[in-house]
Coordinates of C-alpha atoms in Angstrom, one line a residue:
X1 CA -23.7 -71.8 -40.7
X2 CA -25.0 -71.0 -37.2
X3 CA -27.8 -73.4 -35.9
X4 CA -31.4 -71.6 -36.0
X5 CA -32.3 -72.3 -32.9
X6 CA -28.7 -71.1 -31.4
X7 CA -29.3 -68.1 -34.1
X8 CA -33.1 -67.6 -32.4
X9 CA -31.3 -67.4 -28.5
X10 CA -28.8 -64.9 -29.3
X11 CA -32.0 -62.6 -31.2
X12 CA -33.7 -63.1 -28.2
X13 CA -30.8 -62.1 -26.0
X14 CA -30.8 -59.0 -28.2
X15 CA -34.3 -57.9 -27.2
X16 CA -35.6 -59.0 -30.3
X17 CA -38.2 -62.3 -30.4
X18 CA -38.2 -64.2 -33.8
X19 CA -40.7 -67.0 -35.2
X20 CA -38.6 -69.3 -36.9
X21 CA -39.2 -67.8 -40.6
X22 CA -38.3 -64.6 -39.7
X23 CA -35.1 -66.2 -37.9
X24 CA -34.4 -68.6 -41.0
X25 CA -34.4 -65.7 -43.2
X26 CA -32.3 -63.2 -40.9
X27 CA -29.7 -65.7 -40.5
X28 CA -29.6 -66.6 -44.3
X29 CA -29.5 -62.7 -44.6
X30 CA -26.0 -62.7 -42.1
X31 CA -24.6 -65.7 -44.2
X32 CA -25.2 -64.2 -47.9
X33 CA -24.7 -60.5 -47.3
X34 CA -27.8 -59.8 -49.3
X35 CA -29.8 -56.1 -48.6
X36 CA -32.9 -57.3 -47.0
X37 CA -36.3 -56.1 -47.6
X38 CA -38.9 -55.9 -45.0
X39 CA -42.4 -55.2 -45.5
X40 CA -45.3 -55.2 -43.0
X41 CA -47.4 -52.6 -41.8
X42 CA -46.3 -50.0 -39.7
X43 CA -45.6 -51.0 -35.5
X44 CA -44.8 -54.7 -36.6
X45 CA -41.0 -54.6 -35.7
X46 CA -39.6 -53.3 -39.3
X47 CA -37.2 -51.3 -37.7
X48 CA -36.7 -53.3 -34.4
X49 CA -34.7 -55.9 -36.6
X50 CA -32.1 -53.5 -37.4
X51 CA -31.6 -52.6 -33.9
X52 CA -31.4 -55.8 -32.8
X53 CA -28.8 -56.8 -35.3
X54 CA -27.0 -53.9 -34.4
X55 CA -26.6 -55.6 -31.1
X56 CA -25.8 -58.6 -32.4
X57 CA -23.1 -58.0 -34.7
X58 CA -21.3 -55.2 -32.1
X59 CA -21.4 -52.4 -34.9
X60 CA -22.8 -49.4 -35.5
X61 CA -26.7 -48.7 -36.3
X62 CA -26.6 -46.1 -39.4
X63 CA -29.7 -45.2 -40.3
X64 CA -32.0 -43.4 -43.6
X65 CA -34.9 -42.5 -42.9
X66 CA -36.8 -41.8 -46.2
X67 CA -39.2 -39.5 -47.7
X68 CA -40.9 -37.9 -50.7
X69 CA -38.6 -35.9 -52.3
X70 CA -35.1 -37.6 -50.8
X71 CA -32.3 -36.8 -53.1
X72 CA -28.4 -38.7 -53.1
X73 CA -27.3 -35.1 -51.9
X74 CA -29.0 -35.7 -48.7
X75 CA -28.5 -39.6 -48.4
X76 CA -25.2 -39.2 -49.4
X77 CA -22.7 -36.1 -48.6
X78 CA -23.0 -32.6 -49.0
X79 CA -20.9 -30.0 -49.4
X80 CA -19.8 -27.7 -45.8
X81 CA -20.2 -24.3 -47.8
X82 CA -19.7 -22.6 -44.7
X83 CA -16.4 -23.7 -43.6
X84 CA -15.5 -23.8 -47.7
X85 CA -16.5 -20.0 -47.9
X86 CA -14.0 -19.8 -44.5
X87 CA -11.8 -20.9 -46.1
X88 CA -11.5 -19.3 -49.4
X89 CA -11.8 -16.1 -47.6
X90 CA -8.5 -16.7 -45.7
X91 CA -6.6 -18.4 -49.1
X92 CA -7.5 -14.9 -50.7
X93 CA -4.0 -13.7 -49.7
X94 CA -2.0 -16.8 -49.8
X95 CA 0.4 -17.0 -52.6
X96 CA -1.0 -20.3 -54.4
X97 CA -2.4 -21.2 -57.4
X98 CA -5.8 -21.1 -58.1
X99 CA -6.2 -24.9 -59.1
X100 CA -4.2 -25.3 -55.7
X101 CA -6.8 -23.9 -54.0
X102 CA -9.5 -25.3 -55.2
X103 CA -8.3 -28.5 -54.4
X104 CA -7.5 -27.8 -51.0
X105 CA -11.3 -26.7 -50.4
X106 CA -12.7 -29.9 -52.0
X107 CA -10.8 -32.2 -49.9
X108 CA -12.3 -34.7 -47.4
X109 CA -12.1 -31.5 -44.6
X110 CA -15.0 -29.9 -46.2
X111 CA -17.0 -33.2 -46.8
X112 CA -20.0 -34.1 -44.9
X113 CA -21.0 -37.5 -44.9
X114 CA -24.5 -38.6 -44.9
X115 CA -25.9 -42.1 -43.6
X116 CA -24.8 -44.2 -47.1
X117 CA -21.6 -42.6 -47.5
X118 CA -20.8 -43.4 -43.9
X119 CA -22.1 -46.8 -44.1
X120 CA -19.3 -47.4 -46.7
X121 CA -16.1 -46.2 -44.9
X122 CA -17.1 -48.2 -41.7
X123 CA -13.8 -49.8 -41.0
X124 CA -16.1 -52.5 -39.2
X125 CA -19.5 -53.5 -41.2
X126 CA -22.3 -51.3 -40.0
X127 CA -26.3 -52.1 -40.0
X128 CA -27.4 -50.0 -42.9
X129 CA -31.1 -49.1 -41.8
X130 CA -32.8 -47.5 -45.1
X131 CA -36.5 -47.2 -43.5
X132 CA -39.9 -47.0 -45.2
X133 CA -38.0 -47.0 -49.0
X134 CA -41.5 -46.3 -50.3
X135 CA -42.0 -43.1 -49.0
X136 CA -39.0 -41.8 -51.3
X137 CA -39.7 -41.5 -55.1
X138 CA -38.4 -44.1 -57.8
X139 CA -35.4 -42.1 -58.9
X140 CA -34.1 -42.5 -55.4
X141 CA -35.0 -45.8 -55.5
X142 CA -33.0 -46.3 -58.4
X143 CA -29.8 -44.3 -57.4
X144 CA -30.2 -46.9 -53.9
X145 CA -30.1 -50.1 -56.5
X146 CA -26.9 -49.0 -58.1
X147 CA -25.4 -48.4 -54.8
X148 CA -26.2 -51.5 -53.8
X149 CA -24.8 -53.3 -56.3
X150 CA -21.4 -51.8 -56.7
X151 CA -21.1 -50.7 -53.4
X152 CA -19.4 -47.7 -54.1
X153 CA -20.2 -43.5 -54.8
X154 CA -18.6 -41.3 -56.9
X155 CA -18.4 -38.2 -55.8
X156 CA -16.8 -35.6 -58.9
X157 CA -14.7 -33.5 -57.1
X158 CA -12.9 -36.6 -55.3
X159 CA -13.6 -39.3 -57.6
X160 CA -14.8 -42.8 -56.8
X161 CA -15.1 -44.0 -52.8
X162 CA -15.2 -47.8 -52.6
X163 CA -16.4 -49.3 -49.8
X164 CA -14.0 -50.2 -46.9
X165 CA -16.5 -52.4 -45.3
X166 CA -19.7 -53.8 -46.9
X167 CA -22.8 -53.1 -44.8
X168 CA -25.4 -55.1 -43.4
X169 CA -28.1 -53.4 -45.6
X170 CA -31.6 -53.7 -44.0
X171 CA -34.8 -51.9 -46.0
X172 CA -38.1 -51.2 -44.7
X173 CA -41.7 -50.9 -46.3
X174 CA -45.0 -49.7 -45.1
X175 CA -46.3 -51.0 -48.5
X176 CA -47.3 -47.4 -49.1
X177 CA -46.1 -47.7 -53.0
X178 CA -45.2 -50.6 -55.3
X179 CA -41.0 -50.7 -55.5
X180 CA -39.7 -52.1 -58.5
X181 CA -38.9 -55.6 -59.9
X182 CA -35.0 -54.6 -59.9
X183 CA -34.6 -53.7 -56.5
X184 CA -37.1 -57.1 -54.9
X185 CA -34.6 -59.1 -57.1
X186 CA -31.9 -57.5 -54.9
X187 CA -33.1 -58.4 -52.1
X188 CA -33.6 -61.5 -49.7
X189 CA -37.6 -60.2 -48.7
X190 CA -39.8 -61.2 -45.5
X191 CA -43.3 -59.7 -44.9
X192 CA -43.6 -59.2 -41.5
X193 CA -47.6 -59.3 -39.8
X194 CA -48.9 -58.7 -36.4
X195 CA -47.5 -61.0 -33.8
X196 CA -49.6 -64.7 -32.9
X197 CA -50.5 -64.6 -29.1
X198 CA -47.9 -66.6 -27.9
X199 CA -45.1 -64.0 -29.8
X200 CA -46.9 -61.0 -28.7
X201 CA -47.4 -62.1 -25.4
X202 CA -43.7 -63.5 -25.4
X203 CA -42.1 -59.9 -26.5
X204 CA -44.1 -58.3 -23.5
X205 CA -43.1 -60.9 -21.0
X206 CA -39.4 -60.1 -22.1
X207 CA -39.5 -55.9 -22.0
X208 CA -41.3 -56.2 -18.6
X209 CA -40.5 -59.3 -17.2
X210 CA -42.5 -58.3 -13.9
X211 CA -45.7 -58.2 -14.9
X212 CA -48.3 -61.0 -14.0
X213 CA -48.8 -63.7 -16.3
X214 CA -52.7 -63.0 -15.4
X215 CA -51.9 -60.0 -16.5
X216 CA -49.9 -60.4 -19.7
X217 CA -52.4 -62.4 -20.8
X218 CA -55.2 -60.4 -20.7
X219 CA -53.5 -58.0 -22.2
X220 CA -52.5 -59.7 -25.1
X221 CA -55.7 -61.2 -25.3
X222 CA -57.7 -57.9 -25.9
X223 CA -54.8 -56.4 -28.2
X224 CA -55.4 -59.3 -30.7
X225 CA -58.9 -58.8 -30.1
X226 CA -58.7 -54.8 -31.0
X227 CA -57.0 -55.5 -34.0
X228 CA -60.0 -57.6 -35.4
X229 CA -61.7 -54.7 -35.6
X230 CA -62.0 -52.3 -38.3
X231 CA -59.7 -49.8 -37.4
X232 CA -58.4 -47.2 -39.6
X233 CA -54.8 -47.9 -37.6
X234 CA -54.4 -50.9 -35.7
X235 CA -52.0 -50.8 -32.7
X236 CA -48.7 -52.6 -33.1
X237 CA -46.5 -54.2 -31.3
X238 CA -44.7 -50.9 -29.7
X239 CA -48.3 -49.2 -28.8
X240 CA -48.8 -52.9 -27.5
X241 CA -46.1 -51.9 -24.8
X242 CA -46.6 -48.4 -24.2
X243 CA -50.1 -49.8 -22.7
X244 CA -48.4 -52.4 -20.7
X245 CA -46.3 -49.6 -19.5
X246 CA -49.3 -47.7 -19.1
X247 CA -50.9 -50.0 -17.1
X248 CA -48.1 -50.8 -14.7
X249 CA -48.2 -47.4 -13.6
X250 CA -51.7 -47.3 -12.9
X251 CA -51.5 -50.7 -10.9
X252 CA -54.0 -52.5 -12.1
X253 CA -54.0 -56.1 -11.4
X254 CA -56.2 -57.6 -13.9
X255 CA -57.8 -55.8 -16.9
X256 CA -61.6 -55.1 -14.9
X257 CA -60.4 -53.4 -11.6
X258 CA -61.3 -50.0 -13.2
X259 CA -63.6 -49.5 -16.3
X260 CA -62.8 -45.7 -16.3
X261 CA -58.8 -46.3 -16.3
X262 CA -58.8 -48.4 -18.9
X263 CA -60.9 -46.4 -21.2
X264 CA -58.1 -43.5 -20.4
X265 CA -55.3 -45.4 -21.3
X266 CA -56.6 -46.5 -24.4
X267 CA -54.7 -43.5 -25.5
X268 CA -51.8 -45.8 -25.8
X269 CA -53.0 -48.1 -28.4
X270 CA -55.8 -45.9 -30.3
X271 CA -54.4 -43.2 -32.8
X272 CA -56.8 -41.4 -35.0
X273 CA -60.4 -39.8 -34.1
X274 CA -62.2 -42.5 -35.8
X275 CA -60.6 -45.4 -34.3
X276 CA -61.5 -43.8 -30.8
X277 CA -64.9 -43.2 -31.8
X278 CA -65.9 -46.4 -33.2
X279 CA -64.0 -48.0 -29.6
X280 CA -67.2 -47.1 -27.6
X281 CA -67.2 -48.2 -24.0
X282 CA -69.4 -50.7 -24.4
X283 CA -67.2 -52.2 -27.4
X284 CA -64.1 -51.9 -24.2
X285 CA -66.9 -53.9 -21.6
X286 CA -66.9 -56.7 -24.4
X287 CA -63.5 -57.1 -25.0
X288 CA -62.4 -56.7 -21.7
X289 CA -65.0 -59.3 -20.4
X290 CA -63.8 -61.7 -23.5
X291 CA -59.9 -61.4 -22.1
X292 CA -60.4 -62.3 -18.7

């Protein structure tokens, strides 16, 4: 087994910066070849872990995104009726039998895979992102556990499809619905919160590497302090570097060169009405004043 601190470097060297929990359980997750379940809320770096692994490994990133009302047709393979009706249409005059043809229009031509069918028949392990599982419904959810477990789809018209390669299998959850005992017994699971000071102001030191450590700090600094609040959405660690980016452009050098700017970039980190509301600009002087 890798080291955890070599295992820590080369996340970091990915673009991805790991406490050591999250990197203890990430390498255990490479070693054991268990799906991993991630929950936190959303703008944490769910989804940021697949990418990064991606990276890592060299392979490809194939990604689920999941909703209400998912079915395996979707996640799985369909059917190109299009090219299938193409194609009966020009077998109407060739001299073969019907079973024949039939055959010919349910072959792998007319197949279109879908993320978990092509995670499968990788002939190099892929990162299998299946993000926010608790938006789909628990019949999905179950279809996904058998999957998981066997590795392998039947599809009638072809039979069964094992898996060439197994997949780095990577789940997400906002925490939006309980998922079930079966598929947490599945997994390996982290819960993943908003970044300590030093990690937040670590991940924004490593995207944007020139900006001022005055700076960086101040920023961080009134980030964790906005997320004390009671906001309906607090900003993550993406609309943590959208305002960094933000402010870069408008070159500010410390966070109280211009009141009025920063109240107009707060765009960056606010997202509904009511968190904007209740940020009044006397709630920006304080925290402002507090992160300097």
């Amino acid at each position: 087994m890798n080291s955890l601190a070599d295992f820590q470097s080369r996340l970091e060297q990915a673009a991805y910066i790991a406490e050591p929990s999250l990197a203890a359980t990430l390498l255990l997750f490479t070693e054991l070849r268990r799906p991993l379940l991630v929950e936190g809320d959303a703008g944490v770096g769910k989804t940021e872990i697949a990418k990064a692994l991606a990276v890592l490994f060299d392979c490809a990133l194939i990604r689920l995104q999941c909703y209400e009302g998912l079915d395996a047709g979707t996640a799985v393979y369909e059917w190109n009726y299009q090219r299938q009706l193409l194609a009966i249409k020009i077998q109407e005059a060739a001299d073969a039998p019907a079973v024949e043809k039939e055959r010919h229009i349910f072959s792998k031509d007319f197949l279109l895979e879908r993320p978990l069918l092509r995670a499968i028949t990788q002939a190099t392990s892929p990162v299998l992102l299946v993000d926010e599982i608790d938006r789909a419904d628990e019949e999905f959810e179950a279809y996904l556990l058998e999957l998981l477990s066997d590795f392998q789809i039947s599809i009638p018209e072809l039979g069964t499809i094992k898996a060439t390669s197994i997949p780095y299998v990577v789940l997400t959850s906002n925490g939006t619905r309980e998922l079930s005992d079966a598929l947490r017994r599945r997994c390996l699971y982290h819960y993943i919160d908003y970044p300590s000071m030093t990690k937040e102001l670590r991940i924004i030191q490593h995207h944007q590497p020139q900006l001022s450590q005055r700076l960086a700090g101040q920023i961080v600094a009134f980030v964790q302090a906005l997320r004390d609040l009671d906001l309906r959405k607090k900003p993550g660690i993406a609309e943590t570097l959208d305002w960094v980016a933000a402010l870069l452009n408008l070159k500010l050098d410390k966070l109280d060169d211009d009141p009025t700017l920063i109240l107009q970039s707060l765009v960056c980190l606010l997202k509904t009405r009511e968190d904007r509301d209740a940020v009044t600009p006397d709630v920006v002087a304080r925290l402002v004043a507090n992160s300097l």
